[in-house]
GROMACS .gro file of N, CA and C in nm:
model
  513
    1ILE      N    1   5.293  10.476  10.716
    1ILE     CA    2   5.195  10.509  10.871
    1ILE      C    3   5.175  10.665  10.855
    2ALA      N    4   5.276  10.742  10.820
    2ALA     CA    5   5.297  10.889  10.848
    2ALA      C    6   5.172  10.946  10.797
    3HIS      N    7   5.089  10.916  10.659
    3HIS     CA    8   4.966  10.951  10.622
    3HIS      C    9   4.831  10.936  10.744
    4TRP      N   10   4.871  10.824  10.864
    4TRP     CA   11   4.772  10.842  10.958
    4TRP      C   12   4.836  10.899  11.098
    5LEU      N   13   4.951  10.931  11.093
    5LEU     CA   14   4.982  10.993  11.212
    5LEU      C   15   5.004  11.104  11.235
    6MET      N   16   5.088  11.142  11.123
    6MET     CA   17   5.105  11.305  11.107
    6MET      C   18   4.993  11.402  11.096
    7PRO      N   19   4.994  11.519  11.162
    7PRO     CA   20   4.897  11.581  11.155
    7PRO      C   21   4.848  11.652  11.031
    8ARG      N   22   4.727  11.666  11.002
    8ARG     CA   23   4.635  11.726  10.871
    8ARG      C   24   4.560  11.828  10.915
    9SER      N   25   4.552  11.933  10.860
    9SER     CA   26   4.489  12.060  10.923
    9SER      C   27   4.316  11.988  10.896
   10GLY      N   28   4.255  12.042  11.007
   10GLY     CA   29   4.120  12.029  11.025
   10GLY      C   30   4.092  11.810  10.991
   11VAL      N   31   4.171  11.764  11.015
   11VAL     CA   32   4.147  11.580  11.021
   11VAL      C   33   4.182  11.537  11.148
   12VAL      N   34   4.342  11.524  11.134
   12VAL     CA   35   4.413  11.481  11.221
   12VAL      C   36   4.516  11.563  11.360
   13TRP      N   37   4.519  11.549  11.449
   13TRP     CA   38   4.575  11.626  11.547
   13TRP      C   39   4.684  11.520  11.613
   14THR      N   40   4.784  11.545  11.621
   14THR     CA   41   4.896  11.456  11.675
   14THR      C   42   4.972  11.534  11.764
   15TYR      N   43   5.049  11.479  11.867
   15TYR     CA   44   5.099  11.559  11.961
   15TYR      C   45   5.204  11.454  12.021
   16VAL      N   46   5.313  11.463  12.031
   16VAL     CA   47   5.420  11.421  12.125
   16VAL      C   48   5.468  11.508  12.239
   17VAL      N   49   5.528  11.397  12.323
   17VAL     CA   50   5.577  11.444  12.465
   17VAL      C   51   5.753  11.390  12.446
   18ASP      N   52   5.816  11.555  12.458
   18ASP     CA   53   5.991  11.485  12.447
   18ASP      C   54   6.014  11.454  12.583
   19ASP      N   55   6.111  11.371  12.621
   19ASP     CA   56   6.163  11.372  12.712
   19ASP      C   57   6.268  11.484  12.771
   20PRO      N   58   6.197  11.522  12.929
   20PRO     CA   59   6.310  11.632  12.938
   20PRO      C   60   6.445  11.614  12.994
   21GLU      N   61   6.457  11.477  13.038
   21GLU     CA   62   6.592  11.429  13.065
   21GLU      C   63   6.689  11.415  12.946
   22ARG      N   64   6.637  11.357  12.840
   22ARG     CA   65   6.706  11.339  12.699
   22ARG      C   66   6.613  11.415  12.589
   23PRO      N   67   6.657  11.546  12.585
   23PRO     CA   68   6.592  11.607  12.473
   23PRO      C   69   6.627  11.525  12.328
   24GLY      N   70   6.489  11.542  12.256
   24GLY     CA   71   6.521  11.443  12.121
   24GLY      C   72   6.446  11.307  12.129
   25ARG      N   73   6.425  11.243  12.232
   25ARG     CA   74   6.361  11.122  12.243
   25ARG      C   75   6.225  11.142  12.277
   26ILE      N   76   6.117  11.119  12.210
   26ILE     CA   77   5.988  11.103  12.269
   26ILE      C   78   5.977  10.984  12.334
   27THR      N   79   5.881  11.017  12.436
   27THR     CA   80   5.851  10.929  12.529
   27THR      C   81   5.682  10.915  12.527
   28ASP      N   82   5.607  11.001  12.486
   28ASP     CA   83   5.436  10.969  12.446
   28ASP      C   84   5.390  11.045  12.341
   29PHE      N   85   5.295  10.994  12.269
   29PHE     CA   86   5.229  11.047  12.150
   29PHE      C   87   5.095  11.026  12.157
   30PHE      N   88   5.009  11.105  12.139
   30PHE     CA   89   4.869  11.089  12.103
   30PHE      C   90   4.799  11.171  11.996
   31SER      N   91   4.720  11.095  11.930
   31SER     CA   92   4.624  11.196  11.812
   31SER      C   93   4.481  11.143  11.815
   32PHE      N   94   4.432  11.251  11.791
   32PHE     CA   95   4.269  11.230  11.776
   32PHE      C   96   4.254  11.276  11.616
   33TYR      N   97   4.107  11.251  11.590
   33TYR     CA   98   4.074  11.317  11.442
   33TYR      C   99   3.950  11.383  11.467
   34SER      N  100   3.889  11.462  11.385
   34SER     CA  101   3.784  11.503  11.366
   34SER      C  102   3.662  11.425  11.289
   35LEU      N  103   3.549  11.426  11.348
   35LEU     CA  104   3.429  11.369  11.301
   35LEU      C  105   3.314  11.460  11.323
   36PRO      N  106   3.263  11.581  11.254
   36PRO     CA  107   3.162  11.637  11.296
   36PRO      C  108   3.023  11.589  11.259
   37SER      N  109   2.924  11.602  11.350
   37SER     CA  110   2.788  11.537  11.320
   37SER      C  111   2.681  11.666  11.313
   38ALA      N  112   2.592  11.637  11.192
   38ALA     CA  113   2.498  11.731  11.195
   38ALA      C  114   2.408  11.719  11.316
   39VAL      N  115   2.343  11.816  11.363
   39VAL     CA  116   2.213  11.799  11.456
   39VAL      C  117   2.088  11.799  11.375
   40LEU      N  118   2.011  11.671  11.402
   40LEU     CA  119   1.894  11.669  11.321
   40LEU      C  120   1.809  11.737  11.382
   41LYS      N  121   1.752  11.745  11.504
   41LYS     CA  122   1.665  11.795  11.575
   41LYS      C  123   1.684  11.877  11.680
   42GLU      N  124   1.654  11.995  11.694
   42GLU     CA  125   1.672  12.097  11.807
   42GLU      C  126   1.529  12.066  11.893
   43GLY      N  127   1.535  12.100  11.997
   43GLY     CA  128   1.433  12.144  12.092
   43GLY      C  129   1.460  12.091  12.255
   44GLY      N  130   1.359  12.177  12.300
   44GLY     CA  131   1.333  12.141  12.456
   44GLY      C  132   1.273  12.007  12.495
   45ALA      N  133   1.258  11.997  12.621
   45ALA     CA  134   1.184  11.902  12.651
   45ALA      C  135   1.036  11.898  12.621
   46ARG      N  136   1.018  11.778  12.583
   46ARG     CA  137   0.882  11.778  12.529
   46ARG      C  138   0.813  11.859  12.404
   47GLY      N  139   0.946  11.872  12.325
   47GLY     CA  140   0.902  11.971  12.230
   47GLY      C  141   0.885  12.109  12.255
   48ARG      N  142   0.926  12.144  12.390
   48ARG     CA  143   0.886  12.286  12.388
   48ARG      C  144   1.014  12.373  12.353
   49ALA      N  145   0.998  12.514  12.307
   49ALA     CA  146   1.108  12.566  12.301
   49ALA      C  147   1.236  12.555  12.390
   50SER      N  148   1.331  12.566  12.368
   50SER     CA  149   1.439  12.594  12.464
   50SER      C  150   1.510  12.714  12.443
   51ALA      N  151   1.538  12.782  12.575
   51ALA     CA  152   1.616  12.915  12.593
   51ALA      C  153   1.757  12.854  12.553
   52ARG      N  154   1.817  12.764  12.546
   52ARG     CA  155   1.954  12.763  12.501
   52ARG      C  156   1.977  12.784  12.349
   53PRO      N  157   2.108  12.837  12.316
   53PRO     CA  158   2.119  12.849  12.153
   53PRO      C  159   2.122  12.716  12.077
   54THR      N  160   2.061  12.750  11.969
   54THR     CA  161   2.054  12.637  11.869
   54THR      C  162   2.201  12.586  11.805
   55TYR      N  163   2.191  12.452  11.779
   55TYR     CA  164   2.340  12.456  11.710
   55TYR      C  165   2.322  12.353  11.592
   56LYS      N  166   2.369  12.355  11.470
   56LYS     CA  167   2.363  12.300  11.378
   56LYS      C  168   2.480  12.181  11.353
   57SER      N  169   2.563  12.155  11.429
   57SER     CA  170   2.650  12.026  11.446
   57SER      C  171   2.719  12.043  11.554
   58VAL      N  172   2.773  11.905  11.566
   58VAL     CA  173   2.857  11.909  11.712
   58VAL      C  174   2.978  11.874  11.654
   59ASN      N  175   3.089  11.945  11.682
   59ASN     CA  176   3.242  11.903  11.650
   59ASN      C  177   3.286  11.795  11.766
   60ALA      N  178   3.281  11.686  11.717
   60ALA     CA  179   3.336  11.546  11.809
   60ALA      C  180   3.483  11.548  11.734
   61ALA      N  181   3.574  11.528  11.871
   61ALA     CA  182   3.702  11.443  11.855
   61ALA      C  183   3.711  11.326  11.894
   62TYR      N  184   3.777  11.223  11.811
   62TYR     CA  185   3.753  11.087  11.842
   62TYR      C  186   3.910  11.027  11.851
   63LEU      N  187   3.924  10.978  11.971
   63LEU     CA  188   4.089  10.931  12.025
   63LEU      C  189   4.124  10.856  11.907
   64PHE      N  190   4.248  10.867  11.840
   64PHE     CA  191   4.300  10.794  11.735
   64PHE      C  192   4.410  10.671  11.782
   65TYR      N  193   4.521  10.728  11.800
   65TYR     CA  194   4.623  10.657  11.851
   65TYR      C  195   4.683  10.713  11.964
   66TYR      N  196   4.774  10.642  12.030
   66TYR     CA  197   4.857  10.703  12.143
   66TYR      C  198   4.932  10.599  12.195
   67GLY      N  199   5.035  10.622  12.247
   67GLY     CA  200   5.151  10.563  12.306
   67GLY      C  201   5.213  10.636  12.439
   68THR      N  202   5.282  10.524  12.526
   68THR     CA  203   5.332  10.580  12.627
   68THR      C  204   5.458  10.468  12.669
   69ARG      N  205   5.569  10.521  12.742
   69ARG     CA  206   5.655  10.457  12.773
   69ARG      C  207   5.603  10.334  12.859
   70ASP      N  208   5.649  10.226  12.883
   70ASP     CA  209   5.629  10.123  12.919
   70ASP      C  210   5.756  10.069  13.053
   71GLU      N  211   5.862  10.109  12.990
   71GLU     CA  212   5.976  10.078  13.087
   71GLU      C  213   6.014  10.188  13.187
   72TYR      N  214   5.952  10.120  13.335
   72TYR     CA  215   6.011  10.238  13.467
   72TYR      C  216   6.084  10.149  13.552
   73ASP      N  217   6.176  10.221  13.585
   73ASP     CA  218   6.261  10.140  13.704
   73ASP      C  219   6.207  10.127  13.841
   74VAL      N  220   6.146  10.023  13.825
   74VAL     CA  221   6.061   9.954  13.929
   74VAL      C  222   6.113   9.821  14.020
   75ALA      N  223   6.122   9.879  14.149
   75ALA     CA  224   6.203   9.773  14.246
   75ALA      C  225   6.122   9.766  14.339
   76LEU      N  226   6.121   9.632  14.404
   76LEU     CA  227   6.055   9.603  14.518
   76LEU      C  228   6.118   9.617  14.672
   77SER      N  229   6.106   9.659  14.770
   77SER     CA  230   6.149   9.692  14.877
   77SER      C  231   6.193   9.571  14.957
   78ASP      N  232   6.294   9.521  15.079
   78ASP     CA  233   6.303   9.403  15.116
   78ASP      C  234   6.176   9.369  15.197
   79ALA      N  235   6.078   9.444  15.227
   79ALA     CA  236   5.975   9.420  15.299
   79ALA      C  237   5.848   9.355  15.212
   80GLU      N  238   5.865   9.430  15.083
   80GLU     CA  239   5.739   9.377  15.013
   80GLU      C  240   5.823   9.254  14.934
   81LYS      N  241   5.925   9.221  14.951
   81LYS     CA  242   6.001   9.089  14.908
   81LYS      C  243   5.970   8.978  14.967
   82GLN      N  244   5.968   9.026  15.130
   82GLN     CA  245   5.970   8.918  15.193
   82GLN      C  246   5.777   8.894  15.209
   83GLY      N  247   5.707   8.989  15.189
   83GLY     CA  248   5.617   8.979  15.200
   83GLY      C  249   5.539   8.875  15.083
   84CYS      N  250   5.602   8.876  14.968
   84CYS     CA  251   5.585   8.785  14.849
   84CYS      C  252   5.604   8.635  14.882
   85GLY      N  253   5.533   8.527  14.849
   85GLY     CA  254   5.557   8.411  14.868
   85GLY      C  255   5.632   8.334  14.782
   86GLY      N  256   5.692   8.399  14.690
   86GLY     CA  257   5.800   8.320  14.586
   86GLY      C  258   5.804   8.453  14.479
   87ALA      N  259   5.904   8.386  14.362
   87ALA     CA  260   5.940   8.484  14.265
   87ALA      C  261   5.805   8.499  14.161
   88LYS      N  262   5.680   8.411  14.155
   88LYS     CA  263   5.581   8.439  14.071
   88LYS      C  264   5.472   8.543  14.121
   89GLN      N  265   5.509   8.557  14.286
   89GLN     CA  266   5.434   8.651  14.324
   89GLN      C  267   5.487   8.814  14.294
   90GLU      N  268   5.630   8.781  14.322
   90GLU     CA  269   5.717   8.919  14.305
   90GLU      C  270   5.694   8.969  14.176
   91LYS      N  271   5.694   8.909  14.055
   91LYS     CA  272   5.668   8.927  13.945
   91LYS      C  273   5.517   9.016  13.920
   92GLN      N  274   5.421   8.953  13.982
   92GLN     CA  275   5.300   8.987  13.976
   92GLN      C  276   5.319   9.108  14.044
   93LEU      N  277   5.382   9.171  14.158
   93LEU     CA  278   5.358   9.275  14.220
   93LEU      C  279   5.455   9.401  14.155
   94LEU      N  280   5.553   9.335  14.069
   94LEU     CA  281   5.657   9.438  13.993
   94LEU      C  282   5.536   9.483  13.883
   95LYS      N  283   5.455   9.412  13.837
   95LYS     CA  284   5.367   9.423  13.699
   95LYS      C  285   5.259   9.534  13.758
   96ALA      N  286   5.226   9.502  13.891
   96ALA     CA  287   5.099   9.578  13.948
   96ALA      C  288   5.185   9.732  13.957
   97LYS      N  289   5.302   9.757  13.997
   97LYS     CA  290   5.350   9.894  14.030
   97LYS      C  291   5.384   9.944  13.889
   98THR      N  292   5.433   9.846  13.784
   98THR     CA  293   5.448   9.934  13.655
   98THR      C  294   5.295   9.984  13.606
   99ASN      N  295   5.195   9.892  13.621
   99ASN     CA  296   5.068   9.943  13.545
   99ASN      C  297   5.007  10.060  13.640
  100ALA      N  298   5.045  10.072  13.779
  100ALA     CA  299   5.013  10.199  13.847
  100ALA      C  300   5.099  10.319  13.775
  101LEU      N  301   5.185  10.316  13.718
  101LEU     CA  302   5.291  10.393  13.655
  101LEU      C  303   5.248  10.463  13.536
  102ILE      N  304   5.168  10.321  13.465
  102ILE     CA  305   5.166  10.367  13.349
  102ILE      C  306   4.997  10.447  13.357
  103LYS      N  307   4.921  10.387  13.431
  103LYS     CA  308   4.807  10.456  13.470
  103LYS      C  309   4.817  10.595  13.470
  104GLU      N  310   4.932  10.614  13.575
  104GLU     CA  311   4.926  10.776  13.597
  104GLU      C  312   4.968  10.864  13.492
  105ARG      N  313   5.078  10.772  13.412
  105ARG     CA  314   5.104  10.838  13.268
  105ARG      C  315   4.974  10.890  13.171
  106LEU      N  316   4.929  10.776  13.177
  106LEU     CA  317   4.814  10.785  13.056
  106LEU      C  318   4.718  10.901  13.117
  107LEU      N  319   4.670  10.904  13.227
  107LEU     CA  320   4.627  11.018  13.295
  107LEU      C  321   4.625  11.142  13.270
  108ALA      N  322   4.778  11.162  13.303
  108ALA     CA  323   4.815  11.269  13.239
  108ALA      C  324   4.795  11.334  13.088
  109LEU      N  325   4.859  11.209  13.004
  109LEU     CA  326   4.860  11.226  12.866
  109LEU      C  327   4.738  11.267  12.826
  110MET      N  328   4.625  11.209  12.872
  110MET     CA  329   4.474  11.205  12.797
  110MET      C  330   4.395  11.314  12.851
  111GLY      N  331   4.456  11.358  12.957
  111GLY     CA  332   4.417  11.490  13.006
  111GLY      C  333   4.462  11.631  12.977
  112ASP      N  334   4.584  11.609  12.889
  112ASP     CA  335   4.628  11.712  12.787
  112ASP      C  336   4.580  11.666  12.683
  113ALA      N  337   4.545  11.570  12.628
  113ALA     CA  338   4.431  11.564  12.513
  113ALA      C  339   4.312  11.612  12.525
  114LEU      N  340   4.253  11.614  12.620
  114LEU     CA  341   4.136  11.652  12.627
  114LEU      C  342   4.143  11.833  12.632
  115VAL      N  343   4.251  11.873  12.701
  115VAL     CA  344   4.229  12.035  12.703
  115VAL      C  345   4.298  12.081  12.554
  116LEU      N  346   4.375  12.008  12.504
  116LEU     CA  347   4.413  12.046  12.341
  116LEU      C  348   4.290  12.017  12.301
  117ALA      N  349   4.223  11.924  12.258
  117ALA     CA  350   4.091  11.937  12.163
  117ALA      C  351   3.986  12.044  12.228
  118LYS      N  352   3.971  12.054  12.349
  118LYS     CA  353   3.873  12.205  12.365
  118LYS      C  354   3.948  12.314  12.317
  119ASN      N  355   4.091  12.330  12.328
  119ASN     CA  356   4.140  12.432  12.294
  119ASN      C  357   4.133  12.457  12.159
  120SER      N  358   4.118  12.354  12.059
  120SER     CA  359   4.112  12.329  11.924
  120SER      C  360   3.953  12.340  11.867
  121GLY      N  361   3.870  12.378  11.981
  121GLY     CA  362   3.696  12.399  11.928
  121GLY      C  363   3.627  12.289  11.941
  122PHE      N  364   3.661  12.192  11.966
  122PHE     CA  365   3.606  12.043  11.958
  122PHE      C  366   3.480  12.063  12.092
  123ASP      N  367   3.372  12.004  12.062
  123ASP     CA  368   3.237  12.020  12.172
  123ASP      C  369   3.266  11.877  12.253
  124VAL      N  370   3.310  11.777  12.185
  124VAL     CA  371   3.294  11.649  12.283
  124VAL      C  372   3.428  11.555  12.224
  125PHE      N  373   3.483  11.485  12.305
  125PHE     CA  374   3.582  11.377  12.309
  125PHE      C  375   3.545  11.251  12.330
  126ASN      N  376   3.572  11.176  12.234
  126ASN     CA  377   3.514  11.044  12.235
  126ASN      C  378   3.620  10.913  12.208
  127CYS      N  379   3.608  10.819  12.288
  127CYS     CA  380   3.686  10.698  12.271
  127CYS      C  381   3.638  10.544  12.329
  128LEU      N  382   3.690  10.481  12.253
  128LEU     CA  383   3.654  10.350  12.269
  128LEU      C  384   3.683  10.273  12.396
  129ASP      N  385   3.591  10.166  12.485
  129ASP     CA  386   3.614  10.127  12.595
  129ASP      C  387   3.706  10.009  12.557
  130MET      N  388   3.815   9.999  12.518
  130MET     CA  389   3.892   9.883  12.535
  130MET      C  390   4.020   9.912  12.568
  131MET      N  391   4.117   9.780  12.579
  131MET     CA  392   4.267   9.776  12.602
  131MET      C  393   4.291   9.874  12.717
  132ASP      N  394   4.393   9.965  12.686
  132ASP     CA  395   4.433  10.011  12.843
  132ASP      C  396   4.348  10.165  12.840
  133ASN      N  397   4.256  10.183  12.759
  133ASN     CA  398   4.164  10.312  12.769
  133ASN      C  399   4.105  10.271  12.927
  134SER      N  400   4.053  10.173  12.961
  134SER     CA  401   3.998  10.131  13.108
  134SER      C  402   4.071  10.224  13.228
  135MET      N  403   4.200  10.238  13.200
  135MET     CA  404   4.284  10.301  13.307
  135MET      C  405   4.260  10.443  13.323
  136PHE      N  406   4.186  10.486  13.189
  136PHE     CA  407   4.162  10.661  13.232
  136PHE      C  408   4.010  10.666  13.194
  137ILE      N  409   3.932  10.614  13.177
  137ILE     CA  410   3.809  10.665  13.085
  137ILE      C  411   3.704  10.693  13.232
  138ARG      N  412   3.720  10.645  13.348
  138ARG     CA  413   3.644  10.673  13.474
  138ARG      C  414   3.707  10.799  13.562
  139GLU      N  415   3.827  10.794  13.588
  139GLU     CA  416   3.869  10.905  13.639
  139GLU      C  417   3.879  11.029  13.588
  140LEU      N  418   3.879  11.034  13.429
  140LEU     CA  419   3.854  11.158  13.339
  140LEU      C  420   3.719  11.185  13.291
  141ARG      N  421   3.618  11.113  13.370
  141ARG     CA  422   3.479  11.139  13.340
  141ARG      C  423   3.415  11.108  13.218
  142PHE      N  424   3.487  10.983  13.146
  142PHE     CA  425   3.387  10.990  13.002
  142PHE      C  426   3.289  10.908  13.044
  143GLY      N  427   3.179  10.945  12.969
  143GLY     CA  428   3.043  10.902  13.002
  143GLY      C  429   3.019  10.777  12.918
  144PRO      N  430   2.944  10.680  12.950
  144PRO     CA  431   2.911  10.590  12.850
  144PRO      C  432   2.831  10.613  12.725
  145GLY      N  433   2.856  10.573  12.618
  145GLY     CA  434   2.772  10.588  12.493
  145GLY      C  435   2.613  10.567  12.516
  146ASP      N  436   2.536  10.587  12.424
  146ASP     CA  437   2.412  10.524  12.409
  146ASP      C  438   2.359  10.376  12.361
  147GLY      N  439   2.487  10.321  12.322
  147GLY     CA  440   2.450  10.212  12.262
  147GLY      C  441   2.556  10.148  12.236
  148TYR      N  442   2.565  10.014  12.142
  148TYR     CA  443   2.670   9.942  12.138
  148TYR      C  444   2.751   9.962  11.999
  149LEU      N  445   2.851   9.943  11.970
  149LEU     CA  446   2.901   9.922  11.842
  149LEU      C  447   2.961   9.806  11.816
  150ARG      N  448   2.901   9.751  11.703
  150ARG     CA  449   2.898   9.612  11.650
  150ARG      C  450   2.973   9.612  11.533
  151TYR      N  451   3.062   9.508  11.514
  151TYR     CA  452   3.159   9.485  11.425
  151TYR      C  453   3.146   9.373  11.366
  152TYR      N  454   3.155   9.334  11.208
  152TYR     CA  455   3.159   9.201  11.158
  152TYR      C  456   3.272   9.184  11.139
  153LEU      N  457   3.340   9.066  11.146
  153LEU     CA  458   3.457   9.011  11.110
  153LEU      C  459   3.424   8.912  10.992
  154TYR      N  460   3.461   8.938  10.862
  154TYR     CA  461   3.394   8.849  10.795
  154TYR      C  462   3.450   8.703  10.782
  155ASN      N  463   3.397   8.574  10.768
  155ASN     CA  464   3.391   8.440  10.818
  155ASN      C  465   3.496   8.420  10.929
  156TYR      N  466   3.427   8.488  11.025
  156TYR     CA  467   3.532   8.471  11.145
  156TYR      C  468   3.429   8.424  11.302
  157ARG      N  469   3.477   8.321  11.354
  157ARG     CA  470   3.362   8.275  11.457
  157ARG      C  471   3.457   8.298  11.564
  158ALA      N  472   3.387   8.386  11.687
  158ALA     CA  473   3.496   8.357  11.801
  158ALA      C  474   3.411   8.382  11.915
  159ARG      N  475   3.413   8.351  12.024
  159ARG     CA  476   3.353   8.406  12.164
  159ARG      C  477   3.357   8.529  12.190
  160GLU      N  478   3.283   8.596  12.314
  160GLU     CA  479   3.235   8.678  12.336
  160GLU      C  480   3.396   8.732  12.412
  161ILE      N  481   3.454   8.834  12.365
  161ILE     CA  482   3.564   8.898  12.437
  161ILE      C  483   3.550   9.029  12.505
  162GLU      N  484   3.608   9.000  12.637
  162GLU     CA  485   3.595   9.149  12.709
  162GLU      C  486   3.678   9.246  12.668
  163SER      N  487   3.636   9.374  12.695
  163SER     CA  488   3.649   9.468  12.628
  163SER      C  489   3.829   9.546  12.643
  164PRO      N  490   3.864   9.496  12.774
  164PRO     CA  491   4.034   9.549  12.789
  164PRO      C  492   4.105   9.436  12.718
  165ARG      N  493   4.081   9.338  12.643
  165ARG     CA  494   4.135   9.209  12.573
  165ARG      C  495   4.113   9.251  12.404
  166VAL      N  496   4.051   9.324  12.385
  166VAL     CA  497   4.032   9.384  12.262
  166VAL      C  498   4.120   9.508  12.189
  167GLY      N  499   4.171   9.482  12.081
  167GLY     CA  500   4.241   9.584  12.010
  167GLY      C  501   4.175   9.611  11.864
  168PHE      N  502   4.187   9.730  11.846
  168PHE     CA  503   4.126   9.767  11.702
  168PHE      C  504   4.217   9.882  11.639
  169VAL      N  505   4.238   9.821  11.509
  169VAL     CA  506   4.333   9.929  11.462
  169VAL      C  507   4.254   9.968  11.341
  170MET      N  508   4.229  10.135  11.355
  170MET     CA  509   4.171  10.219  11.262
  170MET      C  510   4.254  10.222  11.143
  171LEU      N  511   4.243  10.180  11.028
  171LEU     CA  512   4.317  10.237  10.915
  171LEU      C  513   4.220  10.323  10.790
   0.00000   0.00000   0.00000
């Protein structure tokens, strides 16, 4: 998998986060790839000339892969335990607290990705609305796309699946 994740000049950018408490241990990583697009038509509103500069291409970065740690030392206080009606509710509360920490980490990680992409000369940063991406796309002000992506799975029949439950492996 090294050819997918290792940085390649002008193609794939990959960054890792080293654990400050245990140097040499990677806690997070993210990667994005370049997919520039040609600007086919330039013009102002209703065909009028625009005072803005004209561009021949848009340098777009696409979120590729990322990962973060999911093991946190989360514990419930005595008051939280008493507020729970049993082991099942305690487990749900622990999961919610862990998810809040993961969301906080992903916001910081993807914020760093946006800054590094901008510093690398990208005009726009794209990602799909699936899996854990919903934890950061609103807060980081990702705008919705202008259409739907459709994928055909050969000889496979399935009901509609909500985007947080979909995983997409790009090879």
